[in-house]
Backbone as XML, in Angstrom:
<?xml version="1.0"?>
<chain id="A" units="angstrom">
  <residue number="1" name="MET">
    <atom name="N" x="190.042" y="-59.978" z="179.277"/>
    <atom name="CA" x="190.022" y="-58.684" z="178.629"/>
    <atom name="C" x="191.273" y="-57.879" z="178.974"/>
  </residue>
  <residue number="2" name="ALA">
    <atom name="N" x="191.722" y="-57.935" z="180.191"/>
    <atom name="CA" x="192.895" y="-57.161" z="180.596"/>
    <atom name="C" x="194.138" y="-57.604" z="179.828"/>
  </residue>
  <residue number="3" name="ALA">
    <atom name="N" x="194.248" y="-58.904" z="179.576"/>
    <atom name="CA" x="195.401" y="-59.405" z="178.826"/>
    <atom name="C" x="195.390" y="-58.835" z="177.407"/>
  </residue>
  <residue number="4" name="ASP">
    <atom name="N" x="194.208" y="-58.711" z="176.814"/>
    <atom name="CA" x="194.097" y="-58.131" z="175.478"/>
    <atom name="C" x="194.552" y="-56.674" z="175.481"/>
  </residue>
  <residue number="5" name="GLU">
    <atom name="N" x="194.156" y="-55.944" z="176.499"/>
    <atom name="CA" x="194.541" y="-54.531" z="176.596"/>
    <atom name="C" x="196.047" y="-54.394" z="176.798"/>
  </residue>
  <residue number="6" name="LYS">
    <atom name="N" x="196.609" y="-55.256" z="177.619"/>
    <atom name="CA" x="198.050" y="-55.209" z="177.852"/>
    <atom name="C" x="198.816" y="-55.544" z="176.580"/>
  </residue>
  <residue number="7" name="ALA">
    <atom name="N" x="198.330" y="-56.530" z="175.844"/>
    <atom name="CA" x="198.965" y="-56.894" z="174.585"/>
    <atom name="C" x="198.862" y="-55.749" z="173.582"/>
  </residue>
  <residue number="8" name="GLN">
    <atom name="N" x="197.725" y="-55.095" z="173.542"/>
    <atom name="CA" x="197.547" y="-53.966" z="172.638"/>
    <atom name="C" x="198.482" y="-52.820" z="173.007"/>
  </residue>
  <residue number="9" name="ALA">
    <atom name="N" x="198.694" y="-52.606" z="174.290"/>
    <atom name="CA" x="199.612" y="-51.558" z="174.736"/>
    <atom name="C" x="201.029" y="-51.859" z="174.249"/>
  </residue>
  <residue number="10" name="LYS">
    <atom name="N" x="201.454" y="-53.091" z="174.399"/>
    <atom name="CA" x="202.793" y="-53.489" z="173.943"/>
    <atom name="C" x="202.904" y="-53.360" z="172.428"/>
  </residue>
  <residue number="11" name="THR">
    <atom name="N" x="201.837" y="-53.710" z="171.718"/>
    <atom name="CA" x="201.827" y="-53.595" z="170.262"/>
    <atom name="C" x="201.961" y="-52.141" z="169.841"/>
  </residue>
  <residue number="12" name="ASP">
    <atom name="N" x="201.209" y="-51.259" z="170.490"/>
    <atom name="CA" x="201.294" y="-49.827" z="170.176"/>
    <atom name="C" x="202.700" y="-49.294" z="170.433"/>
  </residue>
  <residue number="13" name="GLN">
    <atom name="N" x="203.294" y="-49.710" z="171.525"/>
    <atom name="CA" x="204.640" y="-49.254" z="171.850"/>
    <atom name="C" x="205.649" y="-49.733" z="170.808"/>
  </residue>
  <residue number="14" name="ALA">
    <atom name="N" x="205.561" y="-50.999" z="170.433"/>
    <atom name="CA" x="206.503" y="-51.554" z="169.457"/>
    <atom name="C" x="206.310" y="-50.915" z="168.083"/>
  </residue>
  <residue number="15" name="LYS">
    <atom name="N" x="205.051" y="-50.777" z="167.671"/>
    <atom name="CA" x="204.752" y="-50.165" z="166.385"/>
    <atom name="C" x="205.280" y="-48.729" z="166.356"/>
  </residue>
  <residue number="16" name="GLY">
    <atom name="N" x="205.088" y="-48.026" z="167.444"/>
    <atom name="CA" x="205.569" y="-46.653" z="167.528"/>
    <atom name="C" x="207.072" y="-46.558" z="167.453"/>
  </residue>
  <residue number="17" name="LYS">
    <atom name="N" x="207.755" y="-47.466" z="168.116"/>
    <atom name="CA" x="209.215" y="-47.455" z="168.095"/>
    <atom name="C" x="209.728" y="-47.710" z="166.683"/>
  </residue>
  <residue number="18" name="ILE">
    <atom name="N" x="209.096" y="-48.652" z="165.988"/>
    <atom name="CA" x="209.502" y="-48.953" z="164.609"/>
    <atom name="C" x="209.296" y="-47.739" z="163.710"/>
  </residue>
  <residue number="19" name="LYS">
    <atom name="N" x="208.146" y="-47.088" z="163.838"/>
    <atom name="CA" x="207.865" y="-45.893" z="163.034"/>
    <atom name="C" x="208.867" y="-44.786" z="163.343"/>
  </residue>
  <residue number="20" name="GLU">
    <atom name="N" x="209.161" y="-44.597" z="164.623"/>
    <atom name="CA" x="210.082" y="-43.535" z="165.010"/>
    <atom name="C" x="211.467" y="-43.776" z="164.420"/>
  </residue>
  <residue number="21" name="VAL">
    <atom name="N" x="211.954" y="-44.999" z="164.543"/>
    <atom name="CA" x="213.283" y="-45.324" z="164.021"/>
    <atom name="C" x="213.308" y="-45.197" z="162.493"/>
  </residue>
  <residue number="22" name="ALA">
    <atom name="N" x="212.258" y="-45.678" z="161.845"/>
    <atom name="CA" x="212.184" y="-45.574" z="160.385"/>
    <atom name="C" x="212.150" y="-44.107" z="159.955"/>
  </residue>
  <residue number="23" name="GLY">
    <atom name="N" x="211.376" y="-43.317" z="160.653"/>
    <atom name="CA" x="211.296" y="-41.895" z="160.333"/>
    <atom name="C" x="212.622" y="-41.190" z="160.501"/>
  </residue>
  <residue number="24" name="ARG">
    <atom name="N" x="213.326" y="-41.525" z="161.553"/>
    <atom name="CA" x="214.648" y="-40.917" z="161.770"/>
    <atom name="C" x="215.624" y="-41.333" z="160.679"/>
  </residue>
  <residue number="25" name="SER">
    <atom name="N" x="215.589" y="-42.606" z="160.303"/>
    <atom name="CA" x="216.574" y="-43.109" z="159.340"/>
    <atom name="C" x="216.383" y="-42.519" z="157.947"/>
  </residue>
  <residue number="26" name="VAL">
    <atom name="N" x="215.152" y="-42.183" z="157.589"/>
    <atom name="CA" x="214.920" y="-41.586" z="156.270"/>
    <atom name="C" x="214.725" y="-40.079" z="156.339"/>
  </residue>
  <residue number="27" name="GLY">
    <atom name="N" x="214.764" y="-39.515" z="157.535"/>
    <atom name="CA" x="214.616" y="-38.077" z="157.700"/>
    <atom name="C" x="213.188" y="-37.579" z="157.564"/>
  </residue>
  <residue number="28" name="ASN">
    <atom name="N" x="212.220" y="-38.433" z="157.859"/>
    <atom name="CA" x="210.817" y="-38.076" z="157.753"/>
    <atom name="C" x="210.300" y="-37.691" z="159.146"/>
  </residue>
  <residue number="29" name="GLU">
    <atom name="N" x="210.143" y="-36.388" z="159.359"/>
    <atom name="CA" x="209.723" y="-35.904" z="160.674"/>
    <atom name="C" x="208.295" y="-36.329" z="161.019"/>
  </residue>
  <residue number="30" name="ARG">
    <atom name="N" x="207.421" y="-36.410" z="160.025"/>
    <atom name="CA" x="206.038" y="-36.804" z="160.278"/>
    <atom name="C" x="205.969" y="-38.244" z="160.780"/>
  </residue>
  <residue number="31" name="LEU">
    <atom name="N" x="206.720" y="-39.138" z="160.149"/>
    <atom name="CA" x="206.731" y="-40.537" z="160.566"/>
    <atom name="C" x="207.322" y="-40.667" z="161.970"/>
  </residue>
  <residue number="32" name="THR">
    <atom name="N" x="208.348" y="-39.904" z="162.253"/>
    <atom name="CA" x="208.948" y="-39.905" z="163.584"/>
    <atom name="C" x="207.925" y="-39.456" z="164.629"/>
  </residue>
  <residue number="33" name="ALA">
    <atom name="N" x="207.185" y="-38.397" z="164.314"/>
    <atom name="CA" x="206.166" y="-37.890" z="165.239"/>
    <atom name="C" x="205.047" y="-38.908" z="165.428"/>
  </residue>
  <residue number="34" name="GLU">
    <atom name="N" x="204.630" y="-39.567" z="164.354"/>
    <atom name="CA" x="203.596" y="-40.600" z="164.465"/>
    <atom name="C" x="204.077" y="-41.729" z="165.372"/>
  </residue>
  <residue number="35" name="GLY">
    <atom name="N" x="205.332" y="-42.085" z="165.247"/>
    <atom name="CA" x="205.896" y="-43.132" z="166.092"/>
    <atom name="C" x="205.861" y="-42.751" z="167.554"/>
  </residue>
  <residue number="36" name="ARG">
    <atom name="N" x="206.223" y="-41.523" z="167.841"/>
    <atom name="CA" x="206.187" y="-41.055" z="169.236"/>
    <atom name="C" x="204.754" y="-41.056" z="169.770"/>
  </residue>
  <residue number="37" name="THR">
    <atom name="N" x="203.807" y="-40.681" z="168.913"/>
    <atom name="CA" x="202.399" y="-40.668" z="169.312"/>
    <atom name="C" x="201.919" y="-42.078" z="169.623"/>
  </residue>
  <residue number="38" name="ASP">
    <atom name="N" x="202.268" y="-43.028" z="168.762"/>
    <atom name="CA" x="201.872" y="-44.419" z="169.003"/>
    <atom name="C" x="202.460" y="-44.941" z="170.302"/>
  </residue>
  <residue number="39" name="GLN">
    <atom name="N" x="203.708" y="-44.588" z="170.568"/>
    <atom name="CA" x="204.339" y="-45.012" z="171.814"/>
    <atom name="C" x="203.628" y="-44.404" z="173.017"/>
  </residue>
  <residue number="40" name="ALA">
    <atom name="N" x="203.250" y="-43.153" z="172.905"/>
    <atom name="CA" x="202.544" y="-42.491" z="174.003"/>
    <atom name="C" x="201.189" y="-43.151" z="174.256"/>
  </residue>
  <residue number="41" name="LYS">
    <atom name="N" x="200.502" y="-43.540" z="173.182"/>
    <atom name="CA" x="199.233" y="-44.255" z="173.333"/>
    <atom name="C" x="199.440" y="-45.564" z="174.079"/>
  </residue>
  <residue number="42" name="GLY">
    <atom name="N" x="200.489" y="-46.280" z="173.692"/>
    <atom name="CA" x="200.793" y="-47.544" z="174.357"/>
    <atom name="C" x="201.142" y="-47.340" z="175.820"/>
  </residue>
  <residue number="43" name="ASP">
    <atom name="N" x="201.917" y="-46.301" z="176.091"/>
    <atom name="CA" x="202.286" y="-46.002" z="177.478"/>
    <atom name="C" x="201.043" y="-45.668" z="178.312"/>
  </residue>
  <residue number="44" name="ALA">
    <atom name="N" x="200.142" y="-44.875" z="177.747"/>
    <atom name="CA" x="198.925" y="-44.495" z="178.465"/>
    <atom name="C" x="198.040" y="-45.709" z="178.724"/>
  </residue>
  <residue number="45" name="ARG">
    <atom name="N" x="197.924" y="-46.567" z="177.714"/>
    <atom name="CA" x="197.096" y="-47.767" z="177.870"/>
    <atom name="C" x="197.696" y="-48.684" z="178.940"/>
  </residue>
  <residue number="46" name="GLN">
    <atom name="N" x="199.023" y="-48.798" z="178.934"/>
    <atom name="CA" x="199.697" y="-49.643" z="179.920"/>
    <atom name="C" x="199.508" y="-49.069" z="181.326"/>
  </residue>
  <residue number="47" name="ALA">
    <atom name="N" x="199.616" y="-47.764" z="181.469"/>
    <atom name="CA" x="199.423" y="-47.132" z="182.774"/>
    <atom name="C" x="197.996" y="-47.350" z="183.273"/>
  </residue>
  <residue number="48" name="LYS">
    <atom name="N" x="197.032" y="-47.251" z="182.373"/>
    <atom name="CA" x="195.628" y="-47.473" z="182.743"/>
    <atom name="C" x="195.441" y="-48.895" z="183.257"/>
  </residue>
  <residue number="49" name="GLU">
    <atom name="N" x="196.057" y="-49.848" z="182.592"/>
    <atom name="CA" x="195.926" y="-51.254" z="183.024"/>
    <atom name="C" x="196.606" y="-51.488" z="184.377"/>
  </residue>
  <residue number="50" name="LYS">
    <atom name="N" x="197.718" y="-50.812" z="184.603"/>
    <atom name="CA" x="198.406" y="-50.961" z="185.904"/>
    <atom name="C" x="197.542" y="-50.407" z="187.026"/>
  </residue>
  <residue number="51" name="VAL">
    <atom name="N" x="196.867" y="-49.293" z="186.774"/>
    <atom name="CA" x="195.977" y="-48.724" z="187.784"/>
    <atom name="C" x="194.815" y="-49.670" z="188.045"/>
  </residue>
  <residue number="52" name="LYS">
    <atom name="N" x="194.235" y="-50.205" z="186.982"/>
    <atom name="CA" x="193.133" y="-51.157" z="187.158"/>
    <atom name="C" x="193.590" y="-52.378" z="187.949"/>
  </residue>
  <residue number="53" name="ASP">
    <atom name="N" x="194.794" y="-52.863" z="187.647"/>
    <atom name="CA" x="195.320" y="-54.024" z="188.370"/>
    <atom name="C" x="195.517" y="-53.705" z="189.851"/>
  </residue>
  <residue number="54" name="ALA">
    <atom name="N" x="195.966" y="-52.503" z="190.147"/>
    <atom name="CA" x="196.211" y="-52.116" z="191.528"/>
    <atom name="C" x="194.919" y="-52.087" z="192.346"/>
  </residue>
  <residue number="55" name="PHE">
    <atom name="N" x="193.838" y="-51.701" z="191.705"/>
    <atom name="CA" x="192.572" y="-51.627" z="192.416"/>
    <atom name="C" x="191.828" y="-52.958" z="192.474"/>
  </residue>
  <residue number="56" name="THR">
    <atom name="N" x="192.170" y="-53.885" z="191.600"/>
    <atom name="CA" x="191.478" y="-55.168" z="191.595"/>
    <atom name="C" x="192.202" y="-56.217" z="192.427"/>
  </residue>
  <residue number="57" name="ASP">
    <atom name="N" x="193.435" y="-55.945" z="192.785"/>
    <atom name="CA" x="194.192" y="-56.931" z="193.592"/>
    <atom name="C" x="193.867" y="-56.859" z="195.040"/>
  </residue>
</chain>
C-alpha cells in the first residue's frame, strides 16, 4: 500500500508540474494555479509517507 501512495504522490507532482508549465506557456492563470495545487497535494502525500516510514522503521 505504501508503494501505491508514493507512486500517487509522484504522479500528482508530475501532473501538477505539467499543468503549471502549460498554464504559464498559454497565459492561463487558472491552469497554473491548478498545477501548483496538484504539486502541493503530491508534496503533502509524500511527506505523509515519509513520516509513516520513519515510524515503521
